[in-house]
mmCIF file of C-alpha atoms in Angstrom:
data_model
loop_
_atom_site.group_PDB
_atom_site.id
_atom_site.type_symbol
_atom_site.label_atom_id
_atom_site.label_comp_id
_atom_site.label_asym_id
_atom_site.label_seq_id
_atom_site.Cartn_x
_atom_site.Cartn_y
_atom_site.Cartn_z
ATOM 1 C CA MET C 1 0.000 0.000 0.000
ATOM 2 C CA ASP C 2 1.388 3.523 -0.944
ATOM 3 C CA ASP C 3 2.363 5.827 1.912
ATOM 4 C CA PRO C 4 0.239 9.037 1.629
ATOM 5 C CA THR C 5 2.939 10.940 3.526
ATOM 6 C CA ALA C 6 5.797 9.841 1.235
ATOM 7 C CA LEU C 7 5.886 13.121 -0.691
ATOM 8 C CA PHE C 8 5.848 15.122 2.549
ATOM 9 C CA ARG C 9 8.764 13.063 3.884
ATOM 10 C CA GLN C 10 10.666 13.707 0.665
ATOM 11 C CA TYR C 11 10.120 17.450 1.069
ATOM 12 C CA GLU C 12 11.127 17.129 4.712
ATOM 13 C CA THR C 13 14.399 15.450 3.764
ATOM 14 C CA ASP C 14 15.053 18.145 1.150
ATOM 15 C CA TYR C 15 14.444 20.864 3.725
ATOM 16 C CA CYS C 16 16.651 19.232 6.360
ATOM 17 C CA ASN C 17 19.503 18.902 3.864
ATOM 18 C CA LYS C 18 19.020 22.479 2.677
ATOM 19 C CA SER C 19 18.752 23.786 6.228
ATOM 20 C CA THR C 20 21.908 21.986 7.306
ATOM 21 C CA ASP C 21 23.750 23.387 4.297
ATOM 22 C CA ILE C 22 22.515 26.921 5.067
ATOM 23 C CA SER C 23 23.622 26.613 8.688
ATOM 24 C CA ARG C 24 27.071 25.467 7.576
ATOM 25 C CA LYS C 25 27.359 28.360 5.135
ATOM 26 C CA ILE C 26 26.267 30.909 7.781
ATOM 27 C CA THR C 27 29.038 29.627 10.038
ATOM 28 C CA SER C 28 31.570 30.119 7.239
ATOM 29 C CA ILE C 29 30.632 33.810 6.794
ATOM 30 C CA ALA C 30 32.665 34.809 9.843
ATOM 31 C CA SER C 31 35.903 33.917 8.042
ATOM 32 C CA LEU C 32 35.072 35.985 4.936
ATOM 33 C CA THR C 33 35.427 39.668 4.228
ATOM 34 C CA GLY C 34 34.595 42.188 1.550
ATOM 35 C CA GLU C 35 33.199 40.992 -1.771
ATOM 36 C CA LEU C 36 33.503 37.308 -0.845
ATOM 37 C CA ARG C 37 31.369 37.964 2.229
ATOM 38 C CA ARG C 38 28.694 39.768 0.178
ATOM 39 C CA LYS C 39 28.601 36.952 -2.429
ATOM 40 C CA LYS C 40 28.276 34.325 0.282
ATOM 41 C CA VAL C 41 25.413 36.256 1.920
ATOM 42 C CA SER C 42 23.626 36.539 -1.460
ATOM 43 C CA GLU C 43 24.121 32.812 -2.042
ATOM 44 C CA ILE C 44 22.719 31.962 1.372
ATOM 45 C CA GLU C 45 19.736 34.292 0.832
ATOM 46 C CA ALA C 46 18.933 32.365 -2.378
ATOM 47 C CA ASP C 47 19.209 29.087 -0.439
ATOM 48 C CA VAL C 48 16.868 30.463 2.235
ATOM 49 C CA ARG C 49 14.298 31.326 -0.452
ATOM 50 C CA GLU C 50 14.547 27.777 -1.838
ATOM 51 C CA ALA C 51 14.132 26.361 1.663
ATOM 52 C CA ASP C 52 11.096 28.615 2.138
ATOM 53 C CA ASN C 53 9.562 27.207 -1.078
ATOM 54 C CA VAL C 54 10.145 23.663 0.209
ATOM 55 C CA VAL C 55 8.401 24.513 3.496
ATOM 56 C CA LYS C 56 5.455 25.940 1.545
ATOM 57 C CA ARG C 57 5.193 22.716 -0.464
ATOM 58 C CA MET C 58 5.326 20.750 2.795
ATOM 59 C CA ASP C 59 2.503 22.921 4.161
ATOM 60 C CA MET C 60 0.349 22.378 1.049
ATOM 61 C CA GLU C 61 0.986 18.628 1.093
ATOM 62 C CA ALA C 62 0.123 18.330 4.804
ATOM 63 C CA ARG C 63 -3.133 20.247 4.282
ATOM 64 C CA SER C 64 -4.110 17.951 1.399
ATOM 65 C CA LEU C 65 -4.077 14.878 3.660
ATOM 66 C CA ALA C 66 -6.797 13.584 5.954
ATOM 67 C CA PRO C 67 -6.902 15.401 9.329
ATOM 68 C CA ASP C 68 -5.604 12.427 11.308
ATOM 69 C CA LYS C 69 -2.508 12.237 9.074
ATOM 70 C CA GLY C 70 -2.122 15.915 8.257
ATOM 71 C CA ARG C 71 -2.342 17.337 11.792
ATOM 72 C CA PRO C 72 1.038 16.005 13.071
ATOM 73 C CA LEU C 73 2.658 17.037 9.782
ATOM 74 C CA LEU C 74 1.341 20.599 10.157
ATOM 75 C CA ASN C 75 2.961 20.665 13.608
ATOM 76 C CA LYS C 76 6.247 19.778 11.935
ATOM 77 C CA VAL C 77 5.702 22.486 9.319
ATOM 78 C CA ARG C 78 5.308 25.077 12.107
ATOM 79 C CA GLU C 79 8.592 23.896 13.621
ATOM 80 C CA TYR C 80 10.350 24.168 10.261
ATOM 81 C CA LYS C 81 8.912 27.652 9.711
ATOM 82 C CA ALA C 82 10.293 28.675 13.107
ATOM 83 C CA ASP C 83 13.631 27.126 12.188
ATOM 84 C CA LEU C 84 13.675 29.015 8.893
ATOM 85 C CA ALA C 85 12.922 32.267 10.691
ATOM 86 C CA SER C 86 15.823 31.478 13.016
ATOM 87 C CA LEU C 87 18.081 30.909 9.996
ATOM 88 C CA ARG C 88 17.108 34.286 8.567
ATOM 89 C CA GLU C 89 17.945 35.938 11.881
ATOM 90 C CA GLN C 90 21.263 34.112 12.067
ATOM 91 C CA LEU C 91 22.071 35.207 8.514
ATOM 92 C CA LYS C 92 21.272 38.818 9.389
ATOM 93 C CA GLN C 93 23.520 38.662 12.456
ATOM 94 C CA ALA C 94 26.308 36.919 10.572
ATOM 95 C CA ALA C 95 26.122 39.438 7.721
ATOM 96 C CA ALA C 96 26.347 42.209 10.322
ATOM 97 C CA GLY C 97 29.262 40.465 12.013
ATOM 98 C CA GLY C 98 27.326 38.560 14.747
ATOM 99 C CA GLY C 99 27.430 34.874 15.607
ATOM 100 C CA SER C 100 24.934 32.054 15.612
ATOM 101 C CA GLU C 101 23.115 31.921 18.931
ATOM 102 C CA ASP C 102 20.478 29.344 18.041
ATOM 103 C CA ALA C 103 22.625 26.241 17.452
ATOM 104 C CA ALA C 104 21.173 24.518 20.508
ATOM 105 C CA ALA C 105 17.619 25.197 19.378
ATOM 106 C CA ARG C 106 18.388 23.833 15.890
ATOM 107 C CA ALA C 107 20.018 20.746 17.375
ATOM 108 C CA GLU C 108 16.854 20.178 19.408
ATOM 109 C CA LEU C 109 14.854 20.257 16.159
ATOM 110 C CA GLY C 110 17.280 17.768 14.655
ATOM 111 C CA LEU C 111 18.652 20.297 12.148
ATOM 112 C CA GLY C 112 22.286 20.583 13.242
ATOM 113 C CA ASP C 113 25.287 20.252 10.960
ATOM 114 C CA ASN C 114 24.903 16.479 10.942
ATOM 115 C CA TYR C 115 21.174 15.814 11.067
ATOM 116 C CA TYR C 116 21.311 12.031 11.238
ATOM 117 C CA SER C 117 23.651 12.056 14.217
ATOM 118 C CA THR C 118 21.041 13.910 16.292
ATOM 119 C CA SER C 119 18.310 12.323 18.373
ATOM 120 C CA ALA C 120 15.695 13.438 15.853
ATOM 121 C CA GLY C 121 17.655 11.875 12.997
ATOM 122 C CA GLN C 122 18.103 8.653 14.955
ATOM 123 C CA ARG C 123 14.391 8.654 15.749
ATOM 124 C CA ASP C 124 13.575 9.099 12.062
ATOM 125 C CA ARG C 125 15.877 6.204 11.179
ATOM 126 C CA MET C 126 14.191 4.023 13.797
ATOM 127 C CA LEU C 127 10.748 5.031 12.521
ATOM 128 C CA ALA C 128 11.806 4.291 8.948
ATOM 129 C CA ALA C 129 13.189 0.898 9.954
ATOM 130 C CA THR C 130 10.009 0.104 11.898
ATOM 131 C CA GLU C 131 7.912 1.166 8.927
ATOM 132 C CA ARG C 132 9.929 -1.095 6.605
ATOM 133 C CA MET C 133 9.527 -3.997 9.030
ATOM 134 C CA GLN C 134 5.776 -3.338 9.218
ATOM 135 C CA LYS C 135 5.490 -3.278 5.423
ATOM 136 C CA THR C 136 7.463 -6.539 5.216
ATOM 137 C CA SER C 137 5.208 -8.072 7.858
ATOM 138 C CA ASP C 138 2.135 -6.868 5.952
ATOM 139 C CA ARG C 139 3.459 -8.399 2.721
ATOM 140 C CA LEU C 140 4.137 -11.688 4.510
ATOM 141 C CA GLN C 141 0.644 -11.618 6.004
ATOM 142 C CA VAL C 142 -0.876 -10.974 2.576
ATOM 143 C CA GLY C 143 1.199 -13.803 1.094
ATOM 144 C CA LYS C 144 0.126 -16.138 3.896
ATOM 145 C CA GLN C 145 -3.525 -15.206 3.336
ATOM 146 C CA GLN C 146 -3.195 -15.763 -0.420
ATOM 147 C CA LEU C 147 -1.567 -19.144 0.231
ATOM 148 C CA ALA C 148 -4.421 -20.118 2.556
ATOM 149 C CA GLU C 149 -6.975 -18.998 -0.035
ATOM 150 C CA THR C 150 -5.152 -20.985 -2.740
ATOM 151 C CA GLU C 151 -5.078 -24.060 -0.504
ATOM 152 C CA GLU C 152 -8.786 -23.668 0.256
ATOM 153 C CA LEU C 153 -9.520 -23.304 -3.449
ATOM 154 C CA GLY C 154 -7.503 -26.453 -4.178
ATOM 155 C CA VAL C 155 -9.470 -28.413 -1.562
ATOM 156 C CA THR C 156 -12.748 -27.143 -3.048
ATOM 157 C CA ILE C 157 -11.662 -28.194 -6.547
ATOM 158 C CA LEU C 158 -10.675 -31.673 -5.297
ATOM 159 C CA GLN C 159 -14.046 -32.032 -3.570
ATOM 160 C CA ASP C 160 -15.843 -31.005 -6.771
ATOM 161 C CA LEU C 161 -13.800 -33.506 -8.771
ATOM 162 C CA ALA C 162 -14.647 -36.236 -6.248
ATOM 163 C CA ARG C 163 -18.363 -35.423 -6.509
ATOM 164 C CA GLN C 164 -18.164 -35.420 -10.307
ATOM 165 C CA ARG C 165 -16.407 -38.792 -10.212
ATOM 166 C CA GLU C 166 -19.178 -40.201 -8.014
ATOM 167 C CA THR C 167 -21.781 -38.815 -10.439
ATOM 168 C CA ILE C 168 -20.007 -40.377 -13.427
ATOM 169 C CA THR C 169 -19.663 -43.713 -11.600
ATOM 170 C CA HIS C 170 -23.350 -43.656 -10.662
ATOM 171 C CA ALA C 171 -24.320 -42.839 -14.262
ATOM 172 C CA ARG C 172 -22.143 -45.697 -15.523
ATOM 173 C CA ASP C 173 -23.723 -48.122 -13.069
ATOM 174 C CA THR C 174 -27.160 -46.902 -14.153
ATOM 175 C CA LEU C 175 -26.265 -47.486 -17.811
ATOM 176 C CA HIS C 176 -24.985 -50.966 -16.987
ATOM 177 C CA GLY C 177 -28.259 -51.707 -15.167
ATOM 178 C CA ALA C 178 -30.289 -50.405 -18.111
ATOM 179 C CA ASP C 179 -28.227 -52.554 -20.496
ATOM 180 C CA ASP C 180 -28.881 -55.630 -18.329
ATOM 181 C CA ASN C 181 -32.622 -54.842 -18.333
ATOM 182 C CA ILE C 182 -32.603 -54.450 -22.107
ATOM 183 C CA SER C 183 -30.829 -57.806 -22.477
ATOM 184 C CA LYS C 184 -33.411 -59.458 -20.242
ATOM 185 C CA ALA C 185 -36.277 -57.812 -22.161
ATOM 186 C CA ARG C 186 -34.727 -59.001 -25.427
ATOM 187 C CA LYS C 187 -34.589 -62.573 -24.081
ATOM 188 C CA VAL C 188 -38.234 -62.371 -22.928
ATOM 189 C CA LEU C 189 -39.316 -61.041 -26.335
ATOM 190 C CA GLY C 190 -37.378 -63.847 -28.033
ATOM 191 C CA THR C 191 -39.066 -66.451 -25.861
ATOM 192 C CA MET C 192 -42.504 -64.911 -26.496
ATOM 193 C CA SER C 193 -41.823 -64.850 -30.239
ATOM 194 C CA LYS C 194 -40.894 -68.552 -30.219
ATOM 195 C CA ARG C 195 -44.075 -69.405 -28.291
ATOM 196 C CA ILE C 196 -46.190 -67.416 -30.763
ATOM 197 C CA VAL C 197 -44.659 -69.350 -33.659
ATOM 198 C CA GLN C 198 -45.230 -72.637 -31.833
ATOM 199 C CA ASN C 199 -48.868 -71.716 -31.115
ATOM 200 C CA LYS C 200 -49.407 -70.831 -34.794
ATOM 201 C CA ILE C 201 -47.961 -74.187 -35.866
ATOM 202 C CA ILE C 202 -50.172 -76.016 -33.394
ATOM 203 C CA MET C 203 -53.232 -74.008 -34.531
ATOM 204 C CA PHE C 204 -52.507 -74.727 -38.214
ATOM 205 C CA GLY C 205 -52.074 -78.395 -37.357
ATOM 206 C CA ILE C 206 -55.424 -78.536 -35.552
ATOM 207 C CA VAL C 207 -57.142 -76.769 -38.461
ATOM 208 C CA ALA C 208 -55.586 -79.193 -40.956
ATOM 209 C CA PHE C 209 -56.617 -82.155 -38.807
ATOM 210 C CA LEU C 210 -60.200 -80.885 -38.589
ATOM 211 C CA LEU C 211 -60.405 -80.288 -42.326
ATOM 212 C CA ALA C 212 -59.053 -83.738 -43.009
ATOM 213 C CA ALA C 213 -61.603 -85.245 -40.594
ATOM 214 C CA ILE C 214 -64.439 -83.314 -42.275
ATOM 215 C CA PHE C 215 -63.363 -84.450 -45.740
ATOM 216 C CA LEU C 216 -63.105 -88.031 -44.496
ATOM 217 C CA ILE C 217 -66.622 -87.969 -42.984
ATOM 218 C CA ILE C 218 -68.085 -86.491 -46.162
ATOM 219 C CA TYR C 219 -66.366 -89.119 -48.279
ATOM 220 C CA VAL C 220 -67.643 -91.952 -46.100
ATOM 221 C CA LYS C 221 -71.247 -90.683 -46.230
ATOM 222 C CA LEU C 222 -71.189 -90.180 -49.991
ATOM 223 C CA LYS C 223 -69.788 -93.590 -50.522
#
């Protein structure tokens, strides 16, 4: 299943990388002077504008999600907006010759020079690993369910085949019984036919005998 917050997390990663890079560049301003310093400040200002655009995209993406998923993301967006405002202030101070006074606050947000070495970065790695494990578990569960459904389907098919075999066997036995009955009926008809022929022969014999007796009586009387 697709993660609806995947795009937000991508923006979040982009912002964290950009923010870390901006913080590193602000720190480097102190060692620059003159034209190099002005160029570096202009470069960082452009980076801050890009980071601001990323935060705006994060805000739009969080608002497009369902409230239960978007609400915690909007809380993060507010934190990143505060962090960006802090970066602007640090840039202003550094351009004017001041230092960075909000390093501790940025570290607390997990946006220090090395994000993934902070507690927030470690937490994100743990959450990502847990999410991957959950997705793997879900895939295994789906595979197990599909296997069970396939096994159940196989059992159903075997049962249907067994019933069809019983039906075919019963039909064959019925046909054999009908064939036996036909054979018996044929024998009975043959026997009846023979008896009819015999009765006809006997009847013709009796008729011939009677005719012969009649002719004999007539002959005797005429004589």
